[in-house]
Amino acid sequence: GENARTCYQSIGRAGATEQILGSDEQLDALCSAAVGDMRTACFIGAYQKAIDLENVDNADRICDRVDATHLPYCTSALRVFRISTTFQ
């Protein structure tokens, strides 16, 4: 359910480092325990961390560096980021 997705998203955020985010293989390994929606949540959490690590002005360009396999996760995280900054 929703609690499990939140948990896996938190795992992605907590485990993502600049090194892991720079390697598709390491990012896949970070989220390897998850499947389906939970794996998606883990990747989204990792990309939320990537956005947090970037200068806010560069957040829109962060997904430019992401391979096609992970691009949907990055764009989802970026969409959430944009919504959260719009309402602050």
PDB file of C-alpha atoms in Angstrom:
ATOM      1  CA  GLY A   1       0.000   0.000   0.000  1.00  0.00           C
ATOM      2  CA  GLU A   2       0.896   3.644   0.338  1.00  0.00           C
ATOM      3  CA  ASN A   3       3.014   3.065   3.457  1.00  0.00           C
ATOM      4  CA  ALA A   4       5.180   0.565   1.593  1.00  0.00           C
ATOM      5  CA  ARG A   5       5.672   3.002  -1.304  1.00  0.00           C
ATOM      6  CA  THR A   6       6.635   5.738   1.157  1.00  0.00           C
ATOM      7  CA  CYS A   7       9.098   3.353   2.800  1.00  0.00           C
ATOM      8  CA  TYR A   8      10.789   2.420  -0.488  1.00  0.00           C
ATOM      9  CA  GLN A   9      10.867   6.062  -1.556  1.00  0.00           C
ATOM     10  CA  SER A  10      12.635   6.847   1.716  1.00  0.00           C
ATOM     11  CA  ILE A  11      15.136   4.056   1.059  1.00  0.00           C
ATOM     12  CA  GLY A  12      15.914   5.597  -2.322  1.00  0.00           C
ATOM     13  CA  ARG A  13      16.364   9.073  -0.828  1.00  0.00           C
ATOM     14  CA  ALA A  14      18.481   7.862   2.087  1.00  0.00           C
ATOM     15  CA  GLY A  15      20.697   5.576   0.035  1.00  0.00           C
ATOM     16  CA  ALA A  16      21.326   7.828  -2.934  1.00  0.00           C
ATOM     17  CA  THR A  17      24.721   9.496  -3.006  1.00  0.00           C
ATOM     18  CA  GLU A  18      26.266  11.481  -5.839  1.00  0.00           C
ATOM     19  CA  GLN A  19      28.335   8.398  -6.711  1.00  0.00           C
ATOM     20  CA  ILE A  20      25.300   6.108  -6.821  1.00  0.00           C
ATOM     21  CA  LEU A  21      23.283   8.637  -8.799  1.00  0.00           C
ATOM     22  CA  GLY A  22      26.111   8.795 -11.344  1.00  0.00           C
ATOM     23  CA  SER A  23      26.000   5.064 -12.037  1.00  0.00           C
ATOM     24  CA  ASP A  24      23.011   3.250 -13.504  1.00  0.00           C
ATOM     25  CA  GLU A  25      24.334  -0.046 -12.150  1.00  0.00           C
ATOM     26  CA  GLN A  26      24.712   1.282  -8.603  1.00  0.00           C
ATOM     27  CA  LEU A  27      21.294   2.923  -8.731  1.00  0.00           C
ATOM     28  CA  ASP A  28      19.761  -0.363  -9.887  1.00  0.00           C
ATOM     29  CA  ALA A  29      21.569  -2.132  -7.035  1.00  0.00           C
ATOM     30  CA  LEU A  30      20.207   0.377  -4.506  1.00  0.00           C
ATOM     31  CA  CYS A  31      16.636  -0.444  -5.517  1.00  0.00           C
ATOM     32  CA  SER A  32      17.207  -4.120  -6.319  1.00  0.00           C
ATOM     33  CA  ALA A  33      15.208  -5.437  -3.351  1.00  0.00           C
ATOM     34  CA  ALA A  34      12.062  -3.765  -4.642  1.00  0.00           C
ATOM     35  CA  VAL A  35       9.758  -4.829  -7.476  1.00  0.00           C
ATOM     36  CA  GLY A  36       6.949  -3.146  -9.381  1.00  0.00           C
ATOM     37  CA  ASP A  37       5.525  -0.012  -7.785  1.00  0.00           C
ATOM     38  CA  MET A  38       7.950  -0.286  -4.878  1.00  0.00           C
ATOM     39  CA  ARG A  39      10.943  -0.236  -7.249  1.00  0.00           C
ATOM     40  CA  THR A  40       9.467   2.808  -8.969  1.00  0.00           C
ATOM     41  CA  ALA A  41       9.075   4.516  -5.569  1.00  0.00           C
ATOM     42  CA  CYS A  42      12.716   3.739  -4.725  1.00  0.00           C
ATOM     43  CA  PHE A  43      13.959   5.280  -7.979  1.00  0.00           C
ATOM     44  CA  ILE A  44      11.752   8.346  -7.510  1.00  0.00           C
ATOM     45  CA  GLY A  45      13.140   8.781  -3.997  1.00  0.00           C
ATOM     46  CA  ALA A  46      16.696   8.560  -5.335  1.00  0.00           C
ATOM     47  CA  TYR A  47      15.997  11.218  -7.945  1.00  0.00           C
ATOM     48  CA  GLN A  48      14.354  13.422  -5.336  1.00  0.00           C
ATOM     49  CA  LYS A  49      17.678  13.251  -3.495  1.00  0.00           C
ATOM     50  CA  ALA A  50      19.475  14.162  -6.727  1.00  0.00           C
ATOM     51  CA  ILE A  51      17.269  17.223  -7.074  1.00  0.00           C
ATOM     52  CA  ASP A  52      17.950  18.140  -3.444  1.00  0.00           C
ATOM     53  CA  LEU A  53      21.709  17.876  -4.078  1.00  0.00           C
ATOM     54  CA  GLU A  54      21.508  20.212  -7.081  1.00  0.00           C
ATOM     55  CA  ASN A  55      21.251  23.935  -7.001  1.00  0.00           C
ATOM     56  CA  VAL A  56      17.518  24.671  -7.288  1.00  0.00           C
ATOM     57  CA  ASP A  57      18.205  26.658 -10.456  1.00  0.00           C
ATOM     58  CA  ASN A  58      19.635  23.508 -12.075  1.00  0.00           C
ATOM     59  CA  ALA A  59      16.822  21.175 -11.014  1.00  0.00           C
ATOM     60  CA  ASP A  60      15.053  21.412 -14.361  1.00  0.00           C
ATOM     61  CA  ARG A  61      18.168  20.124 -16.137  1.00  0.00           C
ATOM     62  CA  ILE A  62      18.929  17.212 -13.842  1.00  0.00           C
ATOM     63  CA  CYS A  63      16.968  14.728 -15.947  1.00  0.00           C
ATOM     64  CA  ASP A  64      19.040  15.673 -19.014  1.00  0.00           C
ATOM     65  CA  ARG A  65      21.829  13.478 -17.587  1.00  0.00           C
ATOM     66  CA  VAL A  66      19.605  10.434 -16.975  1.00  0.00           C
ATOM     67  CA  ASP A  67      19.465   7.446 -19.315  1.00  0.00           C
ATOM     68  CA  ALA A  68      16.198   6.527 -21.032  1.00  0.00           C
ATOM     69  CA  THR A  69      15.554   3.609 -18.662  1.00  0.00           C
ATOM     70  CA  HIS A  70      15.481   5.854 -15.597  1.00  0.00           C
ATOM     71  CA  LEU A  71      14.073   8.994 -17.242  1.00  0.00           C
ATOM     72  CA  PRO A  72      10.421   8.387 -16.228  1.00  0.00           C
ATOM     73  CA  TYR A  73      11.464   8.164 -12.562  1.00  0.00           C
ATOM     74  CA  CYS A  74      13.481  11.353 -12.776  1.00  0.00           C
ATOM     75  CA  THR A  75      10.688  13.283 -14.478  1.00  0.00           C
ATOM     76  CA  SER A  76       8.220  12.089 -11.823  1.00  0.00           C
ATOM     77  CA  ALA A  77      10.532  13.320  -9.070  1.00  0.00           C
ATOM     78  CA  LEU A  78      11.003  16.615 -10.904  1.00  0.00           C
ATOM     79  CA  ARG A  79       7.225  17.037 -11.234  1.00  0.00           C
ATOM     80  CA  VAL A  80       6.807  16.582  -7.461  1.00  0.00           C
ATOM     81  CA  PHE A  81       9.642  19.064  -6.868  1.00  0.00           C
ATOM     82  CA  ARG A  82       8.001  21.680  -9.096  1.00  0.00           C
ATOM     83  CA  ILE A  83       4.646  21.278  -7.348  1.00  0.00           C
ATOM     84  CA  SER A  84       6.242  21.565  -3.907  1.00  0.00           C
ATOM     85  CA  THR A  85       8.165  24.714  -4.808  1.00  0.00           C
ATOM     86  CA  THR A  86       5.117  26.315  -6.417  1.00  0.00           C
ATOM     87  CA  PHE A  87       3.132  26.166  -3.195  1.00  0.00           C
ATOM     88  CA  GLN A  88       5.839  27.301  -0.773  1.00  0.00           C
TER      89      GLN A  88
END
